[in-house]
GROMACS .gro file of C-alpha atoms in nm:
model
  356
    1UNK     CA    1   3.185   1.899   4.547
    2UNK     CA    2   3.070   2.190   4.425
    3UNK     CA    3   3.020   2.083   4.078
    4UNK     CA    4   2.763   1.818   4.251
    5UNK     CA    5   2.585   2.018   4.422
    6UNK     CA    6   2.528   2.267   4.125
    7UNK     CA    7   2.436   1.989   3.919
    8UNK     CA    8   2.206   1.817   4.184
    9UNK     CA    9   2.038   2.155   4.249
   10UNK     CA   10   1.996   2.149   3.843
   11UNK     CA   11   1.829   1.796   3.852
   12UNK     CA   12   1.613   1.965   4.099
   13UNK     CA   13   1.475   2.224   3.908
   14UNK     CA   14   1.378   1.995   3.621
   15UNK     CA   15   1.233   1.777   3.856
   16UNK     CA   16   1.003   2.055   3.985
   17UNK     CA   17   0.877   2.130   3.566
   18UNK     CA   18   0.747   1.829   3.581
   19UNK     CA   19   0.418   1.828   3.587
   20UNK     CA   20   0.384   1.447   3.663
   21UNK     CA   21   0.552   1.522   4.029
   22UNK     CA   22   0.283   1.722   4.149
   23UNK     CA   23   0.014   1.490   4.007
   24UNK     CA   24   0.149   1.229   4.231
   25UNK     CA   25   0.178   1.441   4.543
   26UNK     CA   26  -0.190   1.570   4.483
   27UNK     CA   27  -0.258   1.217   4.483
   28UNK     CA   28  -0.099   1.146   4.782
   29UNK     CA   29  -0.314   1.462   4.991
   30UNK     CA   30  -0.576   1.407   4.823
   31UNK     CA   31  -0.626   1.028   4.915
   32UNK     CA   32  -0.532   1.067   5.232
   33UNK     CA   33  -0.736   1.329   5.357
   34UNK     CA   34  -0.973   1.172   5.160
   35UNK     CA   35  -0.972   0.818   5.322
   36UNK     CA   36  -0.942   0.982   5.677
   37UNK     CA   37  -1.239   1.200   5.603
   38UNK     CA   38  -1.479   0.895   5.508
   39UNK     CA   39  -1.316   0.725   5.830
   40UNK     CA   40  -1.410   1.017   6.022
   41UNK     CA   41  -1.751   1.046   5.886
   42UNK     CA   42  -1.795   0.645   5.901
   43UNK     CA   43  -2.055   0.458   6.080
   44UNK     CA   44  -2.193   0.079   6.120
   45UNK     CA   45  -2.470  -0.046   6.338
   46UNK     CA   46  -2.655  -0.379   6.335
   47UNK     CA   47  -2.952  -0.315   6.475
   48UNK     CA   48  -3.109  -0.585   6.619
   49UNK     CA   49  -3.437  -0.643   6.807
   50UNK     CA   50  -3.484  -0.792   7.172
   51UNK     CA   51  -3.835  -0.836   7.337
   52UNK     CA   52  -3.904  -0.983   7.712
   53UNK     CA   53  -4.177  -1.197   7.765
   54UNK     CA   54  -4.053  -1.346   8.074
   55UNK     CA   55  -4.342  -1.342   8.359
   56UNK     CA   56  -4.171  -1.131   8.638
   57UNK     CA   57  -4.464  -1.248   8.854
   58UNK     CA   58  -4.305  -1.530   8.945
   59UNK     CA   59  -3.958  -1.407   9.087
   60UNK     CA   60  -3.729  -1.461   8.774
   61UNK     CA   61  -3.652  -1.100   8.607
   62UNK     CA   62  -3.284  -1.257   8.440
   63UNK     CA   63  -3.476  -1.152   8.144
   64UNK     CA   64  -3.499  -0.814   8.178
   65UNK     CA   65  -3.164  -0.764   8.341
   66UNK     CA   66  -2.996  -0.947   7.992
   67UNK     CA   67  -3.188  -0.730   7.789
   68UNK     CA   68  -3.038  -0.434   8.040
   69UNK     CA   69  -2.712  -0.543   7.929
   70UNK     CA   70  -2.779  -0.594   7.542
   71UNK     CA   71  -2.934  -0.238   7.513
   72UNK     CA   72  -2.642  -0.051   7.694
   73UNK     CA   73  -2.389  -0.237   7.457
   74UNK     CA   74  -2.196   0.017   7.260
   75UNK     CA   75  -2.038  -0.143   6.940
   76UNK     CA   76  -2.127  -0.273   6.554
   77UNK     CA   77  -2.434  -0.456   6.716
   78UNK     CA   78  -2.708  -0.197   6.845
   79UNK     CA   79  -3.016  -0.371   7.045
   80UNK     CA   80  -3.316  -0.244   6.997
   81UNK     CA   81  -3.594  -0.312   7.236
   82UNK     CA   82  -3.976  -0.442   7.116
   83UNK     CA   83  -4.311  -0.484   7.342
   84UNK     CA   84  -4.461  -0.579   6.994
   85UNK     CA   85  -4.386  -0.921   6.839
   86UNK     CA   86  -4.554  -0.805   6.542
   87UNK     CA   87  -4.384  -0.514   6.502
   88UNK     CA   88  -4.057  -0.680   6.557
   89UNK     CA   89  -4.129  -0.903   6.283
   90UNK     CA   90  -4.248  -0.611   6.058
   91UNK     CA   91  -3.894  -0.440   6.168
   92UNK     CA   92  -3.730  -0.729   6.006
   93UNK     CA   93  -3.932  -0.774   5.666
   94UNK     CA   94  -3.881  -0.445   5.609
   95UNK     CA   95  -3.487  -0.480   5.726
   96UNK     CA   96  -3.525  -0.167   6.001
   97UNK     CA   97  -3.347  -0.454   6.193
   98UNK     CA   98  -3.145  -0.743   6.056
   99UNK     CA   99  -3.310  -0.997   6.286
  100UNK     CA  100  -3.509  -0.973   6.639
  101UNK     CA  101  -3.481  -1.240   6.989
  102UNK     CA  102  -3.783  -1.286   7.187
  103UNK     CA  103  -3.701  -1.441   7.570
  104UNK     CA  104  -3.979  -1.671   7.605
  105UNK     CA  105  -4.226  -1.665   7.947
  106UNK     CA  106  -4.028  -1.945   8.112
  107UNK     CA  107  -3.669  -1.836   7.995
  108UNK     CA  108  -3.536  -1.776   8.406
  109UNK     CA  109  -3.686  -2.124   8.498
  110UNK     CA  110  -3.535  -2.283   8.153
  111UNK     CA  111  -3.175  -2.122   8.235
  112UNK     CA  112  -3.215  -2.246   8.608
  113UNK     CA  113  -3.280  -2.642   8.499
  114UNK     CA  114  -2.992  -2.516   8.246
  115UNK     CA  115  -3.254  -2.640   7.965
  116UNK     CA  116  -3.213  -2.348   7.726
  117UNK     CA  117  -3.395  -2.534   7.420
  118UNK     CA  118  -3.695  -2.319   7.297
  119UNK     CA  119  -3.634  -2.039   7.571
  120UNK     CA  120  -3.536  -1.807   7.324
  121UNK     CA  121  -3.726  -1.696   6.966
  122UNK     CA  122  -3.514  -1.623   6.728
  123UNK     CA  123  -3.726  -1.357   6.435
  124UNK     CA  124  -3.472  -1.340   6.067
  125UNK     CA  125  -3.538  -1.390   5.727
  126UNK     CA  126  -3.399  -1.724   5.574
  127UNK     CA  127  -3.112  -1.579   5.383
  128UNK     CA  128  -2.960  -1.381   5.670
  129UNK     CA  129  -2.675  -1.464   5.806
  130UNK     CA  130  -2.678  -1.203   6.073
  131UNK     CA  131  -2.849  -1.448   6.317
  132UNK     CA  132  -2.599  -1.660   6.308
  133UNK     CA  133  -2.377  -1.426   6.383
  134UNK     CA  134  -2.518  -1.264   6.673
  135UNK     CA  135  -2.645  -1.583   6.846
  136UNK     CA  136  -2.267  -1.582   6.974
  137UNK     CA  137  -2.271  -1.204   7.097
  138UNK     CA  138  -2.697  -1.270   7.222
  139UNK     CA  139  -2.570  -1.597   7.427
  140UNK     CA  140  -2.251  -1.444   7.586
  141UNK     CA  141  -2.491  -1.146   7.738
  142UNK     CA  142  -2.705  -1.470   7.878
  143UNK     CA  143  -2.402  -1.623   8.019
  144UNK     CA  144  -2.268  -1.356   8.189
  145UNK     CA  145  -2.629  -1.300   8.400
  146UNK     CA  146  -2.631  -1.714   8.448
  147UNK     CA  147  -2.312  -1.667   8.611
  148UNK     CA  148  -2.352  -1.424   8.826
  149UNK     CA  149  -2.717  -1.636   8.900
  150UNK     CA  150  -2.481  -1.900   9.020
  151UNK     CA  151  -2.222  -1.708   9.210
  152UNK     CA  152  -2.514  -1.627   9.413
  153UNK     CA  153  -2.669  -1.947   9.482
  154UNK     CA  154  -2.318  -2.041   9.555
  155UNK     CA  155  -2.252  -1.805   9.851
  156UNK     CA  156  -2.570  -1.868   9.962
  157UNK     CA  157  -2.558  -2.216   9.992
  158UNK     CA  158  -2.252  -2.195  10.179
  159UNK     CA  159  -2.423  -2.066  10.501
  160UNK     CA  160  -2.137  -1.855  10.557
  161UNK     CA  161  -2.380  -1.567  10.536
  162UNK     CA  162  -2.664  -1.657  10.710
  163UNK     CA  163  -2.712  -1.393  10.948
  164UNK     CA  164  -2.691  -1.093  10.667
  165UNK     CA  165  -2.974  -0.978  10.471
  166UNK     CA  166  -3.001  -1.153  10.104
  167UNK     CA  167  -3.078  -0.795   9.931
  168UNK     CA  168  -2.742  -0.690  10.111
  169UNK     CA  169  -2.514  -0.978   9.965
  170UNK     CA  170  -2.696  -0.945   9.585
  171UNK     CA  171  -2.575  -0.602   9.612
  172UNK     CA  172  -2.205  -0.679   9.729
  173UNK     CA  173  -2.183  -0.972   9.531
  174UNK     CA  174  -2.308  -0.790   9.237
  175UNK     CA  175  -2.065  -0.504   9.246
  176UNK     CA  176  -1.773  -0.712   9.289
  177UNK     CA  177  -1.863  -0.938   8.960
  178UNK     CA  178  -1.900  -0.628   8.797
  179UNK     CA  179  -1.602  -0.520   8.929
  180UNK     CA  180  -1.387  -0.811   8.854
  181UNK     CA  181  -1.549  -0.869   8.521
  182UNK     CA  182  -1.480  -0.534   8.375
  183UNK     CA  183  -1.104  -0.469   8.510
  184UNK     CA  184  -0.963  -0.743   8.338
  185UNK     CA  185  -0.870  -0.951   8.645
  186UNK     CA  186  -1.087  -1.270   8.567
  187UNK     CA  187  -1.038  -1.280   8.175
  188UNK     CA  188  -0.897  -1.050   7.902
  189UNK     CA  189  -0.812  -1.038   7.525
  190UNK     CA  190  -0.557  -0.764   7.400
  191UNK     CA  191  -0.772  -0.586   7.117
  192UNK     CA  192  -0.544  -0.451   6.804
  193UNK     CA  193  -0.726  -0.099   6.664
  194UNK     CA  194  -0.934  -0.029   7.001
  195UNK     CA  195  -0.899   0.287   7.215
  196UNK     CA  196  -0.981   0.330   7.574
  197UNK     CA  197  -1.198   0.626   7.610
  198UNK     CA  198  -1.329   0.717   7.985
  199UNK     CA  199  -1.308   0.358   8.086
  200UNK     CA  200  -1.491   0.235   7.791
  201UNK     CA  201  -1.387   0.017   7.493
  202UNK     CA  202  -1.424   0.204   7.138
  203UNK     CA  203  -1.377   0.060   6.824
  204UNK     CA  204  -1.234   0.310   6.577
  205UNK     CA  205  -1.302   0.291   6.207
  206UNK     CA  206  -1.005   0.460   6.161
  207UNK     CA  207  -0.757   0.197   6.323
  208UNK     CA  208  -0.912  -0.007   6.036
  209UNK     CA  209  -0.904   0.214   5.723
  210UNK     CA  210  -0.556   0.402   5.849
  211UNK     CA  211  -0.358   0.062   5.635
  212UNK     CA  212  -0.535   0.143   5.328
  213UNK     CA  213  -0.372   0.544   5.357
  214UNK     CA  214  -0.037   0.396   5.478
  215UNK     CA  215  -0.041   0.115   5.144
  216UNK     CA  216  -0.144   0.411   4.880
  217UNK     CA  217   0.080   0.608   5.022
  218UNK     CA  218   0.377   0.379   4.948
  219UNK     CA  219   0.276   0.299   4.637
  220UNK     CA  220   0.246   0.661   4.500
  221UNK     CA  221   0.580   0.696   4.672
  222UNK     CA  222   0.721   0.350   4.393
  223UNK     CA  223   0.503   0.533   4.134
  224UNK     CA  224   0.710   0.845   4.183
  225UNK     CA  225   1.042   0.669   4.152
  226UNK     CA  226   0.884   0.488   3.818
  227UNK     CA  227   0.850   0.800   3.681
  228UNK     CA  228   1.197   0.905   3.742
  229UNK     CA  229   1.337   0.626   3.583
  230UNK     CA  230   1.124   0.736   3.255
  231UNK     CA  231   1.316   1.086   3.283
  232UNK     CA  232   1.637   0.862   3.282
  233UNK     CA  233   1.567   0.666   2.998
  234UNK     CA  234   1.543   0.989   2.854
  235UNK     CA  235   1.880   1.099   2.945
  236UNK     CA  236   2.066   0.803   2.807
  237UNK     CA  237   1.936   0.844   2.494
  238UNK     CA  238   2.044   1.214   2.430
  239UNK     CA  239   2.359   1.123   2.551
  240UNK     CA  240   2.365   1.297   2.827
  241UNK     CA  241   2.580   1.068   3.046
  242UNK     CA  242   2.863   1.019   2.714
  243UNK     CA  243   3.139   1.199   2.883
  244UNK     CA  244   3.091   1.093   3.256
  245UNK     CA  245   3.284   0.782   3.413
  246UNK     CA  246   3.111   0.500   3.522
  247UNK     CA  247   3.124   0.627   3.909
  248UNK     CA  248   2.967   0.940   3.832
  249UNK     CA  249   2.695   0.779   3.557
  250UNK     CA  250   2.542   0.583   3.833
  251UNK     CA  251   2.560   0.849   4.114
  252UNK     CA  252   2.365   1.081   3.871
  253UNK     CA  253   2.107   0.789   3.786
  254UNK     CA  254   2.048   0.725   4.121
  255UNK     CA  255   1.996   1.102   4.208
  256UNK     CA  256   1.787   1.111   3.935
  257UNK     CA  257   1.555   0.878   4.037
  258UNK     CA  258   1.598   0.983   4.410
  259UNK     CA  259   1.492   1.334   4.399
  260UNK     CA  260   1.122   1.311   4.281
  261UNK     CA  261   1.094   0.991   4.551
  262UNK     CA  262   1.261   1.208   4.842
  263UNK     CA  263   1.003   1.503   4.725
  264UNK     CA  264   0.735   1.247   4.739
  265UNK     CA  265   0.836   1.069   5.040
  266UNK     CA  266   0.868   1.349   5.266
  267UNK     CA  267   0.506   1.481   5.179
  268UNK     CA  268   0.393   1.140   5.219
  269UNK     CA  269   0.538   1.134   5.585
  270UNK     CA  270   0.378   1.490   5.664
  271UNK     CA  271   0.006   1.339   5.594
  272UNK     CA  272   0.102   1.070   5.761
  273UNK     CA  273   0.157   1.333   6.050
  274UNK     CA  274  -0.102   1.548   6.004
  275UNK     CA  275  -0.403   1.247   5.933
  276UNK     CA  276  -0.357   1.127   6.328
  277UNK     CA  277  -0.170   0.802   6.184
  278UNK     CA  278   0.133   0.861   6.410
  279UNK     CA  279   0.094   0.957   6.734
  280UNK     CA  280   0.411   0.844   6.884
  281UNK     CA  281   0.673   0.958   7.130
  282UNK     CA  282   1.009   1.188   6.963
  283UNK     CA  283   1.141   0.820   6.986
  284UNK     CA  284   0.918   0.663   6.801
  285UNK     CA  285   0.883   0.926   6.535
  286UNK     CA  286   1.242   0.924   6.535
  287UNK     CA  287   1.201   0.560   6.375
  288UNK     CA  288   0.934   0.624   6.181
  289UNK     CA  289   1.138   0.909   6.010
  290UNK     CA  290   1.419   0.643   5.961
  291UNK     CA  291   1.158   0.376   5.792
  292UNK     CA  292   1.088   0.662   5.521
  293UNK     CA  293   1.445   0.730   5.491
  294UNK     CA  294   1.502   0.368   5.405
  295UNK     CA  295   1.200   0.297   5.178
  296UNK     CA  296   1.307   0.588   4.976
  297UNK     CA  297   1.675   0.460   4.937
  298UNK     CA  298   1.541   0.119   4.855
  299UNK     CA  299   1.264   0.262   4.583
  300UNK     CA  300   1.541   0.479   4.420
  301UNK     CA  301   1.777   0.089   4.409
  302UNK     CA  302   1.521  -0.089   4.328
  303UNK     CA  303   1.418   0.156   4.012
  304UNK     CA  304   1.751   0.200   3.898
  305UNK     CA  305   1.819  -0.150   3.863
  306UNK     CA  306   1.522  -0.263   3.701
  307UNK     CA  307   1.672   0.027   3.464
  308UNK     CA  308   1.954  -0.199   3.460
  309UNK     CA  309   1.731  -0.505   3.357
  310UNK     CA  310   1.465  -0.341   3.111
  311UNK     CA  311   1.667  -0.137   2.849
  312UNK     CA  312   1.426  -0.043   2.639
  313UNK     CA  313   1.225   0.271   2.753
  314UNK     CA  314   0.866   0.180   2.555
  315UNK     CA  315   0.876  -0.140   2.725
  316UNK     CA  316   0.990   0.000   3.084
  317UNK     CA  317   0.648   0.222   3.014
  318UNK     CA  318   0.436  -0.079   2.933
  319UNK     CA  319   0.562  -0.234   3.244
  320UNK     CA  320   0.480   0.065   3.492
  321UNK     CA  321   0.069  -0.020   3.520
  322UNK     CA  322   0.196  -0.417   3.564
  323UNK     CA  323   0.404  -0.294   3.836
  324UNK     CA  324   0.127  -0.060   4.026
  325UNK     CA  325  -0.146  -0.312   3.995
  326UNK     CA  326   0.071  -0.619   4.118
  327UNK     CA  327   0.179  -0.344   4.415
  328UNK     CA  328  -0.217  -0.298   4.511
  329UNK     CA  329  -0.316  -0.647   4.447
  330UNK     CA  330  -0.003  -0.804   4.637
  331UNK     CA  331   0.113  -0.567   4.855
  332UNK     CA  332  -0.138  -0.561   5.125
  333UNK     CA  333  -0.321  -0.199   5.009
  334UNK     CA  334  -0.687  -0.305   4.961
  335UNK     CA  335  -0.695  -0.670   5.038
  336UNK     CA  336  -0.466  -0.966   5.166
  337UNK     CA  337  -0.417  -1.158   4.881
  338UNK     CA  338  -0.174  -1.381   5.082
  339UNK     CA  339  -0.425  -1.491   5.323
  340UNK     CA  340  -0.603  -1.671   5.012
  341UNK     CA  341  -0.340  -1.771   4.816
  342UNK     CA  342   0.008  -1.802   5.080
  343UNK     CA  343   0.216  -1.828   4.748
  344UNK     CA  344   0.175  -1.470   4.684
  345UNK     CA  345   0.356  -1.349   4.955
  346UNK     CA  346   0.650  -1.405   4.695
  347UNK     CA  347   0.556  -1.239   4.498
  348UNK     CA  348   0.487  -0.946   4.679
  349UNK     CA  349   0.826  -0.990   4.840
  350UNK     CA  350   0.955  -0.860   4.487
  351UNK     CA  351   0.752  -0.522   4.534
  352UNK     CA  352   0.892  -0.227   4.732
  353UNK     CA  353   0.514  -0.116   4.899
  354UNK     CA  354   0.587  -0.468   5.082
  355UNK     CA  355   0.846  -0.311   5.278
  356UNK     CA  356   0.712   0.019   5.352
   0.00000   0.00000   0.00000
């Protein structure tokens, strides 16, 4: 036992000469804090333009109070309110705003006789595809005022109500929609990478960027135990395994390759920490901790066999870019190749950064 440990703590020490080890865990802080600090520093808006030219002489002001709606939205899509068509259209040429909707005079009487055709302008150059987009996101805002429009012609028609003021039961009526439409009572969809912040949904760049630190991360962590199996190769050719027994020529291999992936592992798990990735209970750490544990056992394996399988150490080198770039292209770091071409995915099943 002792003997082990003495040579273990020996394996160690070379490991720590070695000045490939701390390239790869400079790579690893270095990315991540990297990554996190564009995240951080990360911003998108759409801007798009909105103008009213509803006449509010008349009684209808639906309008103004969708336009209300569209400029308090907080998200990708910023709306931007015009008086000026001209300017509006200016806006666009010179792409201040990717495209611009103009609610037409007669756009509450249109949405009333529920003929919407030509009660909206629509201001975008002909190769943006932006429009198209946000007609979705522009109609939804529409549809939410039409249906509260309705819900109060409804209760009015009833004659239920007759007796109370009509500014009384807009008011009620209006702050139980509200109500009912915000707290997820009437309809909601469960949002993967949004955070509730003072009763408002924000979209975090970070929820979206954080798989990109976690895939480079895993694959420095592969890289690491590639480079221990060069140090191997090294090994068996000086001969430095001649005089130990099978049992104890594989334990050594595998420690081998093990230390510089434990080293890189662990600091791999600390940025994880320390970037905001993981923000769980002790619990949930607790298995988080474990996941690491096992991707490092399974890089060390999976190294030391294909040890096993390539015996040659120039062509094990050859192979190591083969293996990194099949790892980013495959593996989920950058982009899901899978989602293009499903027959990937078995191929990426023979890469350890799958698992992690």
């Amino acid at each position: 036992m002792k003997q082990g440990m003495v040579w273990l703590f020996m394996l160690l020490k070379r490991q720590m000469k070695k000045i490939s080890l701390y390239v790869i865990l400079l790579g690893i802080v270095g990315s991540t804090f990297f990554i996190r600090h564009i995240a951080v520093n990360f911003s998108v808006n759409i801007s798009i333009g909105v103008m009213n030219e509803e006449n509010r002489e008349e009684g209808s002001d639906m309008s103004q109070r969708v336009l209300e709606l569209m400029t308090g939205h907080k998200g990708l899509v910023k709306f931007v309110e015009y008086d000026n068509e001209e300017q509006m259209k200016e806006d666009v040429r010179t792409s201040d705003i990717y495209a611009g909707y103009i609610f037409m005079q007669d756009f509450g009487k249109d949405v009333d006789k529920q003929e919407l055709e030509d009660s909206v302008k629509v201001i975008s150059t002909e190769d943006s595809i932006v429009s198209k987009i946000t007609n979705e996101l522009v109609f939804s805002f529409v549809m939410q005022e039409y249906t509260y429009a309705l819900l109060f012609y409804d209760t009015c028609e009833t004659g239920y109500f007759d007796e109370f003021d009509e500014q009384q039961i807009a008011e009620d009526l209006r702050r139980f929609y509200e109500e009912n439409r915000t707290n997820g009572s009437t309809f909601s969809v469960a949002y993967s990478g949004v955070k509730k912040q003072s009763n408002q949904m924000e979209m975090d760049v970070f929820d979206y960027i954080s798989p990109v630190i976690h895939g480079v991360i895993g694959v420095f962590i592969f890289l690491s135990g590639l480079c221990g199996t060069l140090i191997l190769y090294k090994d068996r050719e000086c001969g430095t395994f001649a005089r130990f027994t099978t049992v104890q020529t594989i334990t050594v291999s595998f420690a081998e390759i093990l230390i510089p992936v434990f080293l890189t592992g662990i600091t791999g798990m600390v940025c994880l920490v320390f970037s905001g990735m993981y923000q769980e209970t002790s619990q949930g750490m607790m298995g988080r901790w474990g996941h690491m544990f096992f991707y490092i056992i399974l890089v060390s394996l999976y190294c030391l066999i294909l040890s096993r399988i390539i015996r040659n150490r120039t062509i094990f080198q050859a192979t190591v870019p083969v293996f990194l770039m099949a790892s980013l292209l495959f593996c989920h770091v950058f982009i899901n190749l899978n989602t293009i071409v499903p027959q990937l995915k078995f191929v990426s099943l023979l890469l350890p950064p799958y698992y992690f």
